[in-house]
Amino acid sequence: MFHLALKGNNKSLNTFDIIYRLYPYRSFLPKESFETVNTLLKSLNISEGGIPAGQEVTNVLSEADSMARVTISSARLGAVDILVPSGGRKYSLDNPMGRFVGTGYQRNLLAEVMQSFAVGDVCLVGPKGCGKSALVLELCNLLGQSAESMVLYQDMTGRDLIQQRTTKLNGDTIWRDSALLRAALSGHVAVLDGIHRIHSSTVSILHRLVHDRELQLYDGRRLVGHERYDNLLAMGATPESLEAKGVLRIHPSFRIVALAEPPILDAGANWLSPEMLSLFIFHEVRNLSQKEEIHIINSLYGEIGPSLEKILNVAQFLRDSKDPIMRSLGGTLSTRQLLRIAHRMSVYPPEKVGIFAKPVEHPLNSAYETIQRTFLAKFLPALPRATLENVLDRFKIHPRLDTEGLMEKSGIEVENGKVKIGKTETEIYRTDAVTKVPDILFYDVPQHVVLMEHLLQDFLIGNHLLLVGNQGVGKNKIADRLLQLMNRPREYIQLHRDTTVQTLTLQPAIKDGIVTYEDSPLVKAVKNGHVLVVDEADKAPTHVTCILKTLVENGEMILSDGRKILPAAMARDQPVSDDVIYAHRDFRMIVLANRPGFPFLGNDFFAALGDLFSCHSVDNPSTESEIFLLQQYGPDVPRNVLDTLVRAFAELRSMADIGQLSYPYSTREVVNIVRHLQKFPQEDMSELIGNVLDFDRYSPEALELVTNVLQKHGLPIEGYARHEMAALRKKREIQLTVQSKSGKDVSGPKHGKIDKDNKPHVGGNIWAGGSGGRDTAGLGGKGGPYRLDSGNPVHQLSDEEKDDIPDEVKKAAREMNRRAFEERLREIKMSTYDHTVYEQFSQPVQKQVQELRVILNALQAKSKERHWQKHQTTGELDDTKLVEGITGERNIYRRRAEQEPEPGQPQEKPKRLKLVVDVSGSMYRFNGYDGRLDREMEAVVLVMEAFEGFAHKVEYDIVGHSGETYFIPFVDPKKPPRDDRVRLETIKMMHAHAQYCWSGDHTLLATNHAVDQLAQEECDEAIVVVLSDANLQRYGISPAKVAQALQKREPKVQAYVIFIGSIGEEAEM
């Protein structure tokens, strides 16, 4: 039906375009399936093209019966008039509501959406920040339509989407219409923001409304389409009689516009199911190009300066890159974020731009500082952070050399009713709510003063703020100090894992049998123009905090009791109503969250909603700033004690940043120690440190790390860790390899005599374990049957002399080698478990095993995090079902439980890891030089121990490669080692292969085989890690071939290689 209506409205529409609007296969099918669809279309003689580029809406005329005649023009086919449902208000292109700066792409897209809007409901699919909401608002403005926005969230039910129960003042229960229902009755546009988030069972309630324009309500009433309603009137019914029977008319101008983000195919989260595809006409919205963004920025904020131009170039480079890390970084610089940066630089420019330049420059708003803040670069993992720094270096974006000097010059002045922070000045706010203005003790550290100037600038231009940092770095104090200086009243709300959409907006209660709703701090701040401080935002689920999106973006929000928050600018156009709250012009939001990722592992608020806020990272103070701060808290504490504490805790923080410690030691702990010393100067320092760091006493790995740092910086630890110090890692000896030429011939391979005293033997052919000799088993010689390391210094013969051996001697040596190798394998399988040997490889990596298991446990806990199970007969009272409780229902409780999979839902596939280890002869030969084989076996033990118990989440296997073959299985993915005995047997097998194999290299073949093998498996994510000590030049392997082997199956298989070598040029390849 849709395709006929679209074709009838515009004869120029191409068949492919009509099909693609109904079946946008590029959005939800994997790339491998594109060709199948394209082949089918070609067989039907359907090809792309048809719609002329450059079409746009050129005229809108209101007509009778809530319709508008819209003229769409294009250079190729001229003008086409279509009839589109409108709101009846007269609007023209010359007088749009609000300021919309369109590009050629957006004007063309708006014309396409207008054609689809004329015949049915529409869904816009595109990444966040690409302009979907702005496009819908402009569509409504052109048609004189009112938009009813609903932000959808994960645990939304069909009842929340249509009607909710509430009570009257006298206690009677009634059903309250949702925004979707009000839009249907009033002829408005229902904007369903985030339809990709809600459950498919909730979406199913829309089917009848979309397809038949009918809906049965929970209160017994029934909605019918306007055509059917008019037929009932023609048959003799009256509006009064139909209303008495509960039959209501859906307004002909009613439309649904859904907004969604593209499905994440790699994660198996494809919300574009066949059910969903039948509901809407789909339009894909892409990110704007750099040229289009420059046009918008020039129109809104004037000429672009050098700093902003560099940022735009970086954004385009990251988006166009084929590197997955760069592409993911590019998503942070969305169009929305770039417009915010442009706005800031237009008001507080880092340099003078044009003849009308502002007299005050703000050098700390440079391109480098702006990008660091936008990306929260301090909290990026090491690899993305290094990638970002390389990109900045490529575009010559560097930090200012005088940053420290600028910080020192920053200060705070309060006089004549004004507050000045650095170079930024504002009037002190006048308010009657003086009791809500924070009043705290705060010492003006230069680093914090600079941060507060940035916050003040964003605050004054109307941005909402997001502060991200570790625990104890002072996020709350900085926010409160800023509000204290500006005399701004504050509302405070702290989120947690049990926070729901309802509790975030309202606080329900039952009084005298009537459900009443008390405004939450959020609603109070919106009403009164206060500043809302949202603390611990990362603790609440992102599907709860996402309802803040429309409030931050457009100033709109629907509350749980049916009331609606609208922006202050709309007050003059809307009738006065108790159901409408107009947001105060002074309302602002400051959100505080812990850093994303390890070790907090909360919900990533920054990734979900970061581009809606002006983001700032809060780090621990620099050494000078922290000493200054501590001197204020402890003026009588000796300076050398302060210096020692600051250095020690700085190192502990760096260890927490890289994951060696789970707790990020912050300035808060140091301040507590100094305040205690100030009040009790005779207190034993070791006992005081123990009070602050006592929780690490019960973690041996953390205890060793912490005590080592404290000892290193000269802090007493006797009372803290007496008799509890862990053994230090064993020390290794470095051996020197001396190359020489013996000038002697070989006779035949043999094991050689065993020297009980293990004295070094060089150059002979008698003793086993010698070096630089011939015939016997040893290292560095020639003609021997296999390698044997006695632990003595190695003397190496040249490759030419080693190769100059008669063929019969080589053959005899190979046969003896195979017999010894087979005997060694039998010994390994029959040997008893030797705990001492295993501990040599297990003990050195226990710290790393612990770190990895901490991360895996946390990830496991996050995937197994409990959710609210509603409609329970026991548990906690569900605040959304209080009315049902009054009416006598029993299933009004909720409780936390693990989320059960939906019926028919495919089982979650584990991630696959393939570790390809090097067991070539050179690994054994040079093990005495740099310990490479021992370290590789330690790494294998690390993997086997750390992944124990996580087989359902991560399946791994370990294979080897050597000079003989590219595939040697050590660990089967279905049978990982369960105990230390099997793990010891595995590393013994690796050692034996390295000792007895022949020279050569199969790194390239092993990489190709591993990548191809994983590509054929069905898994959630596939990762290959290759270890090799290959001398690439020696074996004629080019870096291009290695890169090709690693990237051949991207993005399905992510492959990485780690080369072990001591040749400088090879390492810098």
mmCIF file of C-alpha atoms in Angstrom, residues 234-435:
data_model
loop_
_atom_site.group_PDB
_atom_site.id
_atom_site.type_symbol
_atom_site.label_atom_id
_atom_site.label_comp_id
_atom_site.label_asym_id
_atom_site.label_seq_id
_atom_site.Cartn_x
_atom_site.Cartn_y
_atom_site.Cartn_z
ATOM 1 C CA ALA A 234 -22.936 8.844 7.485
ATOM 2 C CA MET A 235 -24.841 5.768 8.682
ATOM 3 C CA GLY A 236 -26.797 7.891 11.165
ATOM 4 C CA ALA A 237 -24.649 7.900 14.299
ATOM 5 C CA THR A 238 -23.934 11.168 16.075
ATOM 6 C CA PRO A 239 -20.661 12.262 17.723
ATOM 7 C CA GLU A 240 -22.439 12.255 21.111
ATOM 8 C CA SER A 241 -23.701 8.681 20.719
ATOM 9 C CA LEU A 242 -20.313 7.431 19.565
ATOM 10 C CA GLU A 243 -18.595 9.161 22.483
ATOM 11 C CA ALA A 244 -21.115 7.601 24.870
ATOM 12 C CA LYS A 245 -20.162 4.194 23.468
ATOM 13 C CA GLY A 246 -16.477 4.997 23.902
ATOM 14 C CA VAL A 247 -15.678 5.350 20.198
ATOM 15 C CA LEU A 248 -13.146 8.106 19.503
ATOM 16 C CA ARG A 249 -11.880 9.542 16.214
ATOM 17 C CA ILE A 250 -8.211 9.498 15.278
ATOM 18 C CA HIS A 251 -7.391 12.844 13.724
ATOM 19 C CA PRO A 252 -6.443 12.637 10.024
ATOM 20 C CA SER A 253 -3.324 14.750 10.640
ATOM 21 C CA PHE A 254 -1.943 12.277 13.181
ATOM 22 C CA ARG A 255 1.417 10.797 12.257
ATOM 23 C CA ILE A 256 4.129 8.833 14.055
ATOM 24 C CA VAL A 257 7.785 9.698 13.486
ATOM 25 C CA ALA A 258 10.201 7.244 15.131
ATOM 26 C CA LEU A 259 13.872 8.047 15.729
ATOM 27 C CA ALA A 260 16.426 5.262 16.065
ATOM 28 C CA GLU A 261 20.112 4.447 15.893
ATOM 29 C CA PRO A 262 21.367 1.816 13.405
ATOM 30 C CA PRO A 263 21.453 -1.802 14.609
ATOM 31 C CA ILE A 264 24.773 -3.070 16.002
ATOM 32 C CA LEU A 265 25.149 -6.189 13.894
ATOM 33 C CA ASP A 266 28.412 -7.365 15.478
ATOM 34 C CA ALA A 267 26.733 -7.554 18.895
ATOM 35 C CA GLY A 268 23.708 -9.383 17.519
ATOM 36 C CA ALA A 269 21.416 -6.494 18.487
ATOM 37 C CA ASN A 270 19.286 -6.166 15.354
ATOM 38 C CA TRP A 271 16.103 -4.361 16.347
ATOM 39 C CA LEU A 272 15.005 -4.059 12.685
ATOM 40 C CA SER A 273 12.964 -7.261 12.744
ATOM 41 C CA PRO A 274 10.326 -8.186 10.151
ATOM 42 C CA GLU A 275 7.663 -6.878 12.558
ATOM 43 C CA MET A 276 9.381 -3.507 12.795
ATOM 44 C CA LEU A 277 9.970 -3.261 9.044
ATOM 45 C CA SER A 278 6.232 -3.484 8.406
ATOM 46 C CA LEU A 279 5.444 -0.451 10.575
ATOM 47 C CA PHE A 280 7.254 2.491 8.986
ATOM 48 C CA ILE A 281 8.675 4.064 5.871
ATOM 49 C CA PHE A 282 12.388 4.249 6.620
ATOM 50 C CA HIS A 283 14.871 6.990 5.858
ATOM 51 C CA GLU A 284 18.570 6.754 6.630
ATOM 52 C CA VAL A 285 20.248 9.872 8.019
ATOM 53 C CA ARG A 286 24.016 10.096 7.679
ATOM 54 C CA ASN A 287 26.505 12.333 9.428
ATOM 55 C CA LEU A 288 27.106 15.625 7.696
ATOM 56 C CA SER A 289 30.241 16.070 5.642
ATOM 57 C CA GLN A 290 32.912 18.568 6.596
ATOM 58 C CA LYS A 291 31.741 20.995 3.914
ATOM 59 C CA GLU A 292 28.168 20.848 5.201
ATOM 60 C CA GLU A 293 29.278 21.350 8.800
ATOM 61 C CA ILE A 294 31.374 24.362 7.809
ATOM 62 C CA HIS A 295 28.339 25.883 6.070
ATOM 63 C CA ILE A 296 26.206 25.487 9.213
ATOM 64 C CA ILE A 297 28.927 26.820 11.522
ATOM 65 C CA ASN A 298 29.503 29.849 9.296
ATOM 66 C CA SER A 299 25.768 30.563 9.239
ATOM 67 C CA LEU A 300 25.356 30.277 13.012
ATOM 68 C CA TYR A 301 28.648 31.485 14.481
ATOM 69 C CA GLY A 302 30.494 33.405 11.806
ATOM 70 C CA GLU A 303 34.012 32.979 10.485
ATOM 71 C CA ILE A 304 35.947 29.832 11.400
ATOM 72 C CA GLY A 305 39.261 30.378 13.167
ATOM 73 C CA PRO A 306 42.468 28.332 12.771
ATOM 74 C CA SER A 307 41.832 26.239 15.907
ATOM 75 C CA LEU A 308 38.316 25.264 14.874
ATOM 76 C CA GLU A 309 39.491 24.487 11.344
ATOM 77 C CA LYS A 310 42.044 22.019 12.732
ATOM 78 C CA ILE A 311 39.362 20.331 14.829
ATOM 79 C CA LEU A 312 37.116 19.978 11.762
ATOM 80 C CA ASN A 313 40.003 18.423 9.822
ATOM 81 C CA VAL A 314 40.645 15.947 12.641
ATOM 82 C CA ALA A 315 36.945 14.998 12.729
ATOM 83 C CA GLN A 316 36.872 14.337 8.990
ATOM 84 C CA PHE A 317 40.127 12.361 9.079
ATOM 85 C CA LEU A 318 38.868 10.103 11.887
ATOM 86 C CA ARG A 319 35.531 9.478 10.144
ATOM 87 C CA ASP A 320 37.168 8.607 6.813
ATOM 88 C CA SER A 321 39.799 6.304 8.320
ATOM 89 C CA LYS A 322 39.613 2.550 7.754
ATOM 90 C CA ASP A 323 41.179 1.909 11.163
ATOM 91 C CA PRO A 324 38.407 0.747 13.554
ATOM 92 C CA ILE A 325 39.944 2.624 16.489
ATOM 93 C CA MET A 326 39.997 5.890 14.555
ATOM 94 C CA ARG A 327 36.437 5.380 13.334
ATOM 95 C CA SER A 328 35.219 4.839 16.879
ATOM 96 C CA LEU A 329 37.045 7.995 17.992
ATOM 97 C CA GLY A 330 35.426 9.892 15.120
ATOM 98 C CA GLY A 331 31.980 9.210 16.583
ATOM 99 C CA THR A 332 32.811 11.470 19.524
ATOM 100 C CA LEU A 333 33.151 14.494 17.227
ATOM 101 C CA SER A 334 29.539 14.360 16.059
ATOM 102 C CA THR A 335 27.901 17.302 14.325
ATOM 103 C CA ARG A 336 26.168 18.202 17.586
ATOM 104 C CA GLN A 337 29.497 18.265 19.427
ATOM 105 C CA LEU A 338 31.220 20.287 16.696
ATOM 106 C CA LEU A 339 28.444 22.901 16.826
ATOM 107 C CA ARG A 340 28.915 23.147 20.587
ATOM 108 C CA ILE A 341 32.665 23.639 20.141
ATOM 109 C CA ALA A 342 32.060 26.269 17.461
ATOM 110 C CA HIS A 343 29.622 28.111 19.714
ATOM 111 C CA ARG A 344 32.136 28.160 22.544
ATOM 112 C CA MET A 345 34.994 29.359 20.344
ATOM 113 C CA SER A 346 32.804 32.101 18.880
ATOM 114 C CA VAL A 347 32.139 33.488 22.375
ATOM 115 C CA TYR A 348 35.517 32.685 23.956
ATOM 116 C CA PRO A 349 37.957 32.541 21.013
ATOM 117 C CA PRO A 350 41.444 31.099 21.537
ATOM 118 C CA GLU A 351 42.813 33.538 18.970
ATOM 119 C CA LYS A 352 41.695 36.669 17.158
ATOM 120 C CA VAL A 353 39.569 35.974 14.078
ATOM 121 C CA GLY A 354 38.507 38.613 11.548
ATOM 122 C CA ILE A 355 38.212 42.367 11.902
ATOM 123 C CA PHE A 356 35.484 42.084 14.556
ATOM 124 C CA ALA A 357 37.582 39.906 16.844
ATOM 125 C CA LYS A 358 36.826 39.930 20.549
ATOM 126 C CA PRO A 359 39.418 41.893 22.532
ATOM 127 C CA VAL A 360 40.001 39.069 25.094
ATOM 128 C CA GLU A 361 41.660 35.866 23.959
ATOM 129 C CA HIS A 362 41.268 32.578 25.803
ATOM 130 C CA PRO A 363 44.397 30.556 25.000
ATOM 131 C CA LEU A 364 43.298 27.647 27.214
ATOM 132 C CA ASN A 365 40.477 27.049 24.691
ATOM 133 C CA SER A 366 43.039 26.007 22.080
ATOM 134 C CA ALA A 367 42.393 23.160 19.653
ATOM 135 C CA TYR A 368 44.506 20.764 21.728
ATOM 136 C CA GLU A 369 42.776 21.536 25.034
ATOM 137 C CA THR A 370 39.341 21.403 23.388
ATOM 138 C CA ILE A 371 39.973 17.974 21.861
ATOM 139 C CA GLN A 372 41.411 16.662 25.126
ATOM 140 C CA ARG A 373 38.229 17.723 26.946
ATOM 141 C CA THR A 374 35.868 16.460 24.257
ATOM 142 C CA PHE A 375 37.402 12.981 24.134
ATOM 143 C CA LEU A 376 38.118 12.803 27.870
ATOM 144 C CA ALA A 377 41.547 11.811 26.594
ATOM 145 C CA LYS A 378 42.975 11.271 30.084
ATOM 146 C CA PHE A 379 40.623 8.345 30.539
ATOM 147 C CA LEU A 380 41.021 6.694 27.146
ATOM 148 C CA PRO A 381 42.715 3.266 27.079
ATOM 149 C CA ALA A 382 46.376 3.328 26.106
ATOM 150 C CA LEU A 383 45.966 2.334 22.436
ATOM 151 C CA PRO A 384 43.143 4.775 21.530
ATOM 152 C CA ARG A 385 44.919 7.537 23.448
ATOM 153 C CA ALA A 386 48.158 6.934 21.536
ATOM 154 C CA THR A 387 46.189 6.843 18.283
ATOM 155 C CA LEU A 388 44.536 10.167 19.089
ATOM 156 C CA GLU A 389 47.876 11.776 19.962
ATOM 157 C CA ASN A 390 49.348 10.577 16.644
ATOM 158 C CA VAL A 391 46.429 12.122 14.754
ATOM 159 C CA LEU A 392 46.838 15.407 16.621
ATOM 160 C CA ASP A 393 50.541 15.387 15.826
ATOM 161 C CA ARG A 394 49.708 14.761 12.160
ATOM 162 C CA PHE A 395 47.630 17.957 12.080
ATOM 163 C CA LYS A 396 50.219 19.899 14.134
ATOM 164 C CA ILE A 397 47.897 20.255 17.131
ATOM 165 C CA HIS A 398 50.149 20.533 20.173
ATOM 166 C CA PRO A 399 49.709 21.705 23.773
ATOM 167 C CA ARG A 400 50.761 25.237 24.557
ATOM 168 C CA LEU A 401 54.180 25.516 26.149
ATOM 169 C CA ASP A 402 52.999 28.233 28.547
ATOM 170 C CA THR A 403 50.066 26.249 30.005
ATOM 171 C CA GLU A 404 51.583 26.124 33.498
ATOM 172 C CA GLY A 405 52.200 29.871 33.429
ATOM 173 C CA LEU A 406 48.631 30.543 32.340
ATOM 174 C CA MET A 407 47.381 28.372 35.194
ATOM 175 C CA GLU A 408 49.416 30.329 37.717
ATOM 176 C CA LYS A 409 47.942 33.603 36.436
ATOM 177 C CA SER A 410 44.373 32.340 36.828
ATOM 178 C CA GLY A 411 42.612 33.626 39.900
ATOM 179 C CA ILE A 412 39.190 34.329 41.364
ATOM 180 C CA GLU A 413 37.899 37.839 42.071
ATOM 181 C CA VAL A 414 34.534 38.726 43.629
ATOM 182 C CA GLU A 415 33.696 42.434 43.739
ATOM 183 C CA ASN A 416 30.994 44.936 42.756
ATOM 184 C CA GLY A 417 28.374 42.242 42.322
ATOM 185 C CA LYS A 418 30.481 40.338 39.812
ATOM 186 C CA VAL A 419 32.613 37.211 39.919
ATOM 187 C CA LYS A 420 35.645 36.821 37.687
ATOM 188 C CA ILE A 421 37.391 33.475 37.185
ATOM 189 C CA GLY A 422 40.524 33.855 35.084
ATOM 190 C CA LYS A 423 39.442 36.054 32.169
ATOM 191 C CA THR A 424 35.741 35.105 32.352
ATOM 192 C CA GLU A 425 33.348 37.406 34.197
ATOM 193 C CA THR A 426 29.639 37.277 35.069
ATOM 194 C CA GLU A 427 27.071 38.956 37.291
ATOM 195 C CA ILE A 428 26.409 37.307 40.647
ATOM 196 C CA TYR A 429 22.971 35.677 40.524
ATOM 197 C CA ARG A 430 20.200 37.092 42.680
ATOM 198 C CA THR A 431 17.953 34.545 44.353
ATOM 199 C CA ASP A 432 15.615 34.167 47.304
ATOM 200 C CA ALA A 433 16.532 30.498 47.768
ATOM 201 C CA VAL A 434 19.727 31.357 49.657
ATOM 202 C CA THR A 435 19.499 28.181 51.754
#
